Amino acid sequence: MIKFDAHYLKESVQDRDIERIVPALYKAHEDLHGRKGKGAEFTGWLDLPSRISDSFIKELGQLAAEVQDQSDYLVSIGIGGSYLGIRASLEFLGGISKLPVYYAGHNMSSDQLHHLLQTIQDKRVTVVVISKSGTTTEPALAFRVVKKMLEAKYGAEELKKRIICVTDEKKGALRAIAQKNGFRTFTIPDDVGGRFSVLTPVGLVPLALAGVDIFSVMEGARKAQSEYAAPDLDNNACYRYAALRNILYGKGKKIEVLSSFYPNLFYVAEWWKQLFGESEGKGHKGIFPASLILSTDLHSMGQWMQDGERTVFETFIAVERPQQDAAIPADPQDLDGFNYVAGKGLDFINKKAYEATAAAHFEGGVPNMTITVCKADAVHLGHLYYFFEKACGISGYVLGVNPFDQPGVEAYKKKMFALLKRG
Ligand code: PA5
């Protein structure tokens, strides 16, 4: 499903580096699987794929049919872990969605919210609002505005069919709003934090409603759960990735750039940045996660990658089989001089650009590795999510932080609430 290649790490990572990190890796594995490491109460994602039942997926399928029947658009309201995985999935699977999805509550842009209201005004709309805490400012405000509009448009009874809440079982304002208004609810498990929640109802509900084959997403995740279960560096690519990024960090490579020549991965990279940034950036430690979409960004950031400060390593995500290819035609005049690639697929050329970039960046002092996703489909997406979640848990423990909390995100909120004079 996923192939891992560390060819361009040679010289940067020696056998003795691997030998040195193995004890920490085994300890991380034992702490994670034994639920005895830091933040163990938020490690429910570890066996989540095998815990999500087929009957729940079926239930979502039935709801999806109803929602698709009654709606022109789905509006997904949420931020951070309650937003990125949904968007990442839909963009990666590009075009598979049966119901167009709009997003709200992932910022506080009045222009964007206004535009959304105008777009959905005369359409049949269903809203899924997602917030684990049920108190996050951005989605709460967006929901307030969208709900008011829907209240004016549909009566209270119709609204019960058109608003779906995904939140904590008991806590939070969203649970209270849902109960008071009789909105349908789905529960986010207590033991799974926001950025690890894409395979819970947080991701599964909106994706099912949009028409994604979530059974396949979970099938891929289940395969990953069993494939990456054992602490065997030779056969566990996920642990190898976790080990190698820590070795590189220890050698002064403080920035990891996730690069892909497959633009549909743009939001997967955004999701990955949240996953690793929020999990590892603690106690003044942690690799800075950045991302590039190539070849686009080779024409903007290519110079920096090739020749800028050498504190960076690169992880490519390649896609072996994209959904479509486009053949380059021959041109009798050949004025642009590209007849030498006539008859080739654009994807073939894209892959040559990747091979060339990996080699050039390596020669320029950027060690790099490649994670290849064999196919751009739902099964592989589920697999990739689990791969990164597990790698992140292991990597965070090896680094010595609690990968499952996020105390640092409170600092600006306190100041913001003081400025807003919240009582
Ligand atoms: O990973 C996290 O915990 C955060 O990024 C949250 O996902 C984000 O802040 C949204 O929180 P909530 O779902 O509680 O609205």
XYZ file of C-alpha atoms and ligand atoms in Angstrom:
438
model
C 0.000 0.000 0.000
C 2.820 2.335 1.007
C 6.471 2.045 0.028
C 9.272 3.759 1.890
C 12.593 4.732 0.338
C 15.470 6.273 2.294
C 18.047 6.080 -0.502
C 18.878 9.785 -0.298
C 19.614 9.651 3.404
C 22.858 7.817 2.806
C 25.792 9.749 4.283
C 23.419 11.626 6.641
C 22.296 8.582 8.590
C 24.779 5.849 9.482
C 24.059 2.340 10.791
C 25.352 3.413 14.206
C 22.727 6.219 14.325
C 20.029 3.617 13.832
C 21.553 1.320 16.457
C 21.646 4.226 18.918
C 17.991 5.151 18.470
C 16.583 1.614 18.631
C 16.251 1.462 22.460
C 14.292 4.759 22.487
C 12.107 3.456 19.702
C 11.339 0.217 21.570
C 10.544 2.205 24.684
C 8.232 4.466 22.677
C 6.499 1.384 21.279
C 6.029 -0.153 24.728
C 4.771 3.104 26.210
C 2.322 3.631 23.369
C 0.970 0.093 23.183
C 1.084 -0.400 26.957
C -0.775 2.920 27.376
C 1.759 4.026 29.942
C 3.453 6.967 28.208
C 2.658 10.665 28.522
C -0.878 11.511 27.440
C -1.893 7.800 27.421
C -5.508 8.819 27.979
C -5.543 10.180 24.404
C -4.224 7.115 22.599
C -7.605 5.701 21.592
C -6.709 6.322 17.922
C -4.190 3.452 18.134
C -6.757 0.660 17.737
C -9.586 2.816 16.421
C -9.678 1.254 12.921
C -10.456 -2.171 14.402
C -13.007 -0.652 16.809
C -15.157 1.174 14.237
C -17.917 -1.281 13.394
C -19.235 -2.066 9.935
C -22.761 -1.464 11.231
C -21.822 2.133 12.117
C -20.470 2.634 8.602
C -23.707 1.195 7.221
C -25.751 3.530 9.405
C -23.782 6.472 8.002
C -24.446 5.199 4.482
C -28.209 5.358 5.124
C -27.987 8.854 6.567
C -25.851 9.909 3.604
C -28.529 8.767 1.146
C -31.161 10.878 2.987
C -28.922 13.937 3.185
C -27.863 13.725 -0.457
C -31.516 13.467 -1.429
C -32.542 16.575 0.508
C -29.508 18.794 -0.225
C -27.649 20.666 -2.946
C -24.745 21.512 -0.636
C -23.165 20.289 2.559
C -21.609 22.876 4.858
C -18.936 21.497 7.162
C -18.212 23.737 10.149
C -15.058 23.124 12.196
C -11.399 24.039 12.632
C -8.054 22.288 13.218
C -8.583 18.577 13.751
C -12.301 19.117 13.146
C -11.638 20.513 9.667
C -8.333 19.560 8.055
C -8.825 15.802 7.712
C -12.216 16.300 6.059
C -10.870 18.751 3.517
C -7.699 16.695 3.018
C -9.745 13.599 2.196
C -12.080 15.314 -0.226
C -9.268 17.123 -2.033
C -7.141 13.971 -2.236
C -9.997 11.970 -3.684
C -10.870 14.935 -5.925
C -14.147 14.719 -7.760
C -15.455 11.636 -5.958
C -17.774 13.637 -3.723
C -21.527 13.298 -4.502
C -22.454 16.420 -2.572
C -20.429 19.628 -2.951
C -18.938 20.616 0.396
C -18.348 24.167 1.641
C -16.337 24.940 4.755
C -16.960 27.443 7.526
C -15.653 28.042 11.020
C -11.999 27.444 10.071
C -11.194 31.171 10.282
C -12.891 34.423 11.248
C -12.982 36.017 7.828
C -16.183 38.031 7.495
C -15.719 38.120 3.709
C -15.583 34.343 3.457
C -18.608 33.834 5.689
C -20.578 36.437 3.770
C -19.700 34.737 0.488
C -20.790 31.371 1.869
C -24.152 32.772 2.990
C -24.724 34.213 -0.461
C -23.773 30.923 -2.109
C -26.105 28.772 -0.016
C -29.001 31.220 0.333
C -31.199 29.770 -2.405
C -29.936 26.209 -2.168
C -31.020 23.193 -0.180
C -28.426 22.889 2.557
C -27.424 20.416 5.261
C -24.921 21.501 7.896
C -22.578 19.299 9.862
C -20.958 21.113 12.752
C -17.970 19.478 14.350
C -16.304 20.492 17.599
C -14.898 18.151 20.224
C -14.824 20.757 22.958
C -18.001 22.329 21.660
C -16.665 25.724 22.696
C -14.140 26.719 20.008
C -14.642 30.342 18.965
C -14.396 30.088 15.153
C -16.885 27.233 14.558
C -19.200 28.471 17.332
C -19.511 31.903 15.694
C -19.879 30.504 12.172
C -22.558 28.074 13.400
C -24.435 30.900 15.088
C -24.564 32.861 11.820
C -25.404 29.899 9.574
C -28.031 28.567 12.019
C -29.779 31.936 12.093
C -29.988 31.929 8.336
C -31.322 28.365 8.255
C -33.861 29.121 10.999
C -35.288 31.877 8.820
C -35.367 29.559 5.826
C -36.655 26.303 7.342
C -38.852 25.858 10.429
C -37.618 24.258 13.659
C -38.816 20.784 12.570
C -37.083 20.873 9.193
C -33.912 22.123 10.900
C -33.728 18.882 12.868
C -33.134 17.084 9.578
C -30.636 19.625 8.325
C -28.274 20.147 11.251
C -26.001 17.356 12.438
C -23.634 17.857 15.373
C -20.445 15.883 16.009
C -19.152 16.545 19.516
C -18.234 15.231 22.941
C -20.654 12.799 24.580
C -21.495 15.077 27.502
C -19.399 18.239 27.664
C -19.581 21.507 25.742
C -22.030 24.039 24.407
C -22.548 22.208 21.116
C -23.934 19.164 22.953
C -26.278 21.482 24.879
C -27.433 23.254 21.681
C -28.064 19.908 19.975
C -30.083 18.598 22.903
C -32.168 21.740 23.244
C -32.997 21.865 19.530
C -33.294 18.129 18.887
C -30.428 18.035 16.361
C -28.973 14.697 15.411
C -25.634 14.034 17.126
C -22.602 11.803 16.765
C -20.091 11.327 19.555
C -16.334 11.852 19.362
C -14.562 9.292 21.557
C -13.076 10.755 24.749
C -9.727 9.093 24.221
C -8.956 10.599 20.789
C -7.638 14.164 20.471
C -8.580 16.561 17.664
C -5.637 16.061 15.306
C -5.874 12.261 15.621
C -9.630 12.201 14.992
C -10.014 11.942 11.216
C -11.013 8.255 11.488
C -13.675 8.963 14.166
C -17.127 10.479 13.440
C -15.245 13.801 13.042
C -14.076 12.671 9.620
C -16.389 9.759 8.911
C -19.711 11.621 9.236
C -19.028 14.506 6.800
C -17.108 12.249 4.418
C -19.948 9.733 4.297
C -22.465 12.531 3.719
C -20.322 13.880 0.882
C -20.361 10.434 -0.721
C -16.878 9.135 0.110
C -16.547 5.371 0.438
C -15.654 5.404 4.134
C -15.718 1.626 4.275
C -12.631 1.673 2.037
C -10.999 4.436 4.108
C -11.377 2.227 7.209
C -10.225 -0.869 5.331
C -6.958 0.907 4.515
C -6.583 2.110 8.100
C -7.195 -1.415 9.441
C -4.494 -2.783 7.172
C -2.136 -0.098 8.462
C -3.030 -0.890 12.081
C -1.870 -4.470 11.627
C 1.050 -3.657 9.301
C 2.633 -1.144 11.693
C 1.924 -3.013 14.933
C 5.328 -4.581 15.564
C 8.508 -2.731 16.591
C 10.554 -4.233 13.799
C 12.528 -1.485 12.068
C 13.302 -3.582 8.994
C 9.663 -4.261 8.222
C 7.839 -1.360 9.825
C 8.137 1.651 7.482
C 6.181 3.824 9.870
C 8.709 3.278 12.687
C 11.589 3.778 10.239
C 10.184 7.138 9.261
C 9.747 8.089 12.944
C 13.316 7.014 13.740
C 14.944 8.706 10.756
C 13.297 12.088 11.299
C 14.509 12.062 14.915
C 18.047 11.149 13.838
C 18.059 13.992 11.323
C 16.699 16.406 13.938
C 19.535 15.394 16.247
C 21.968 16.340 13.482
C 20.654 19.881 13.190
C 17.959 19.341 10.568
C 15.293 21.364 12.351
C 12.831 21.703 9.468
C 11.006 18.912 7.676
C 9.484 19.811 4.339
C 6.767 17.471 3.135
C 6.949 17.780 -0.648
C 4.656 16.302 -3.225
C 4.335 16.429 -6.969
C 0.670 15.477 -6.500
C -1.298 18.684 -5.812
C -4.323 16.769 -4.507
C -2.164 16.182 -1.431
C -2.101 19.897 -0.544
C -4.552 19.549 2.339
C -3.119 16.206 3.434
C 0.089 18.182 3.964
C -1.881 20.799 5.949
C -3.345 17.989 8.071
C 0.164 16.506 8.517
C 1.518 19.900 9.623
C -1.102 20.133 12.351
C -0.493 16.529 13.387
C 3.260 16.875 13.814
C 3.461 20.569 14.712
C 0.897 20.426 17.499
C 2.174 17.075 18.747
C 5.911 17.771 18.823
C 6.384 21.527 19.193
C 6.788 21.572 22.978
C 9.315 22.508 25.638
C 11.207 24.531 23.014
C 11.758 21.372 20.975
C 10.308 19.872 17.821
C 10.898 19.729 14.084
C 9.177 22.591 12.238
C 6.822 20.957 9.714
C 6.528 22.763 6.383
C 5.176 21.689 3.009
C 5.587 22.323 -0.695
C 3.566 21.359 -3.735
C 5.838 20.688 -6.676
C 6.627 21.343 -9.388
C 4.650 24.582 -8.693
C 6.785 25.589 -5.707
C 10.049 24.722 -7.470
C 9.393 27.983 -9.297
C 9.197 29.896 -6.025
C 10.854 27.956 -3.198
C 13.094 25.783 -5.395
C 16.059 28.126 -4.976
C 15.812 28.016 -1.165
C 15.486 24.245 -1.121
C 18.496 23.770 -3.385
C 20.767 26.380 -1.912
C 19.380 28.033 1.240
C 20.208 27.346 4.883
C 21.006 23.659 5.354
C 18.823 22.993 8.402
C 16.222 21.123 6.400
C 15.358 17.603 5.347
C 12.642 16.629 2.922
C 10.006 13.911 2.879
C 8.416 13.353 -0.512
C 4.988 11.800 -0.818
C 4.738 10.226 -4.238
C 1.603 8.741 -5.769
C 2.339 5.760 -7.980
C -0.983 5.658 -9.821
C -2.916 8.926 -10.054
C -6.618 8.835 -10.913
C -6.069 10.041 -14.492
C -3.230 10.702 -16.913
C -2.976 13.105 -19.863
C -1.036 12.219 -22.997
C 1.247 14.843 -24.552
C 0.382 15.144 -28.257
C 2.905 15.453 -31.096
C 2.877 18.832 -32.842
C 3.914 18.895 -36.529
C 5.493 22.352 -36.096
C 7.204 21.595 -32.783
C 7.856 25.306 -32.242
C 8.103 24.812 -28.467
C 10.572 21.939 -28.992
C 8.659 19.466 -26.840
C 8.088 16.749 -29.441
C 10.746 14.708 -27.647
C 8.142 13.896 -24.971
C 5.213 13.462 -27.403
C 3.323 10.249 -26.685
C 4.370 10.225 -23.040
C 1.860 10.738 -20.225
C 2.119 13.944 -18.194
C 2.415 11.760 -15.096
C 5.550 10.118 -16.522
C 7.146 13.545 -16.913
C 5.961 14.584 -13.431
C 7.673 11.501 -12.008
C 10.917 12.316 -13.806
C 10.728 15.806 -12.280
C 10.367 14.173 -8.838
C 13.357 11.841 -9.443
C 15.462 14.775 -10.621
C 14.447 16.947 -7.655
C 15.164 14.259 -5.066
C 18.645 13.758 -6.572
C 19.368 17.488 -6.916
C 18.210 18.333 -3.378
C 20.320 15.489 -2.006
C 23.363 16.812 -3.865
C 22.550 20.290 -2.548
C 22.691 19.020 1.052
C 19.036 18.209 1.705
C 18.748 14.579 2.829
C 15.432 13.199 1.696
C 13.200 10.165 1.867
C 10.089 9.155 -0.048
C 6.782 7.692 1.037
C 5.028 6.285 -2.031
C 1.268 5.816 -1.938
C 0.510 3.141 -4.505
C -2.881 4.493 -5.597
C -4.885 7.696 -5.166
C -7.968 6.082 -3.648
C -9.881 5.852 -0.366
C -8.157 2.654 0.847
C -4.717 4.193 0.471
C -5.855 7.419 2.096
C -7.022 5.591 5.227
C -3.715 3.733 5.281
C -1.722 6.953 4.973
C -3.630 8.633 7.823
C -2.862 5.778 10.176
C 0.773 5.638 8.996
C 1.310 9.280 9.951
C -0.673 9.105 13.212
C 1.372 6.151 14.434
C 4.632 7.688 13.224
C 3.727 10.865 15.097
C 2.942 9.071 18.370
C 6.201 7.102 18.214
C 8.248 10.083 17.051
C 6.895 12.326 19.833
C 7.762 9.764 22.499
C 11.265 9.343 21.035
C 11.642 13.139 21.178
C 10.581 13.050 24.834
C 7.400 15.149 24.661
C 3.744 14.399 25.315
C 2.490 14.166 21.714
C -1.153 14.205 22.765
C -1.635 17.544 24.507
C -1.464 21.146 23.229
C -0.983 23.503 26.179
C 0.649 26.128 23.969
C -2.516 26.920 22.017
C -4.162 28.509 25.073
C -1.793 31.501 25.380
C -3.215 33.642 22.562
C -6.789 32.675 23.486
C -6.425 34.103 27.005
C -5.215 37.394 25.549
C -7.941 37.415 22.891
C -10.725 36.791 25.436
C -9.303 39.576 27.614
C -9.382 41.929 24.620
C -12.956 40.856 23.860
C -13.832 41.415 27.530
C -15.378 37.956 27.914
C -17.006 37.642 31.355
O -5.873 19.007 17.741
C -6.577 19.738 18.407
O -6.967 19.411 19.539
C -7.068 21.081 17.900
O -6.465 21.493 16.760
C -8.574 21.016 17.667
O -8.837 20.036 16.719
C -9.146 22.335 17.218
O -8.761 23.364 18.072
C -10.661 22.270 17.179
O -11.162 21.917 18.426
P -12.652 21.483 18.649
O -12.916 20.255 17.861
O -12.744 21.242 20.126
O -13.517 22.634 18.193
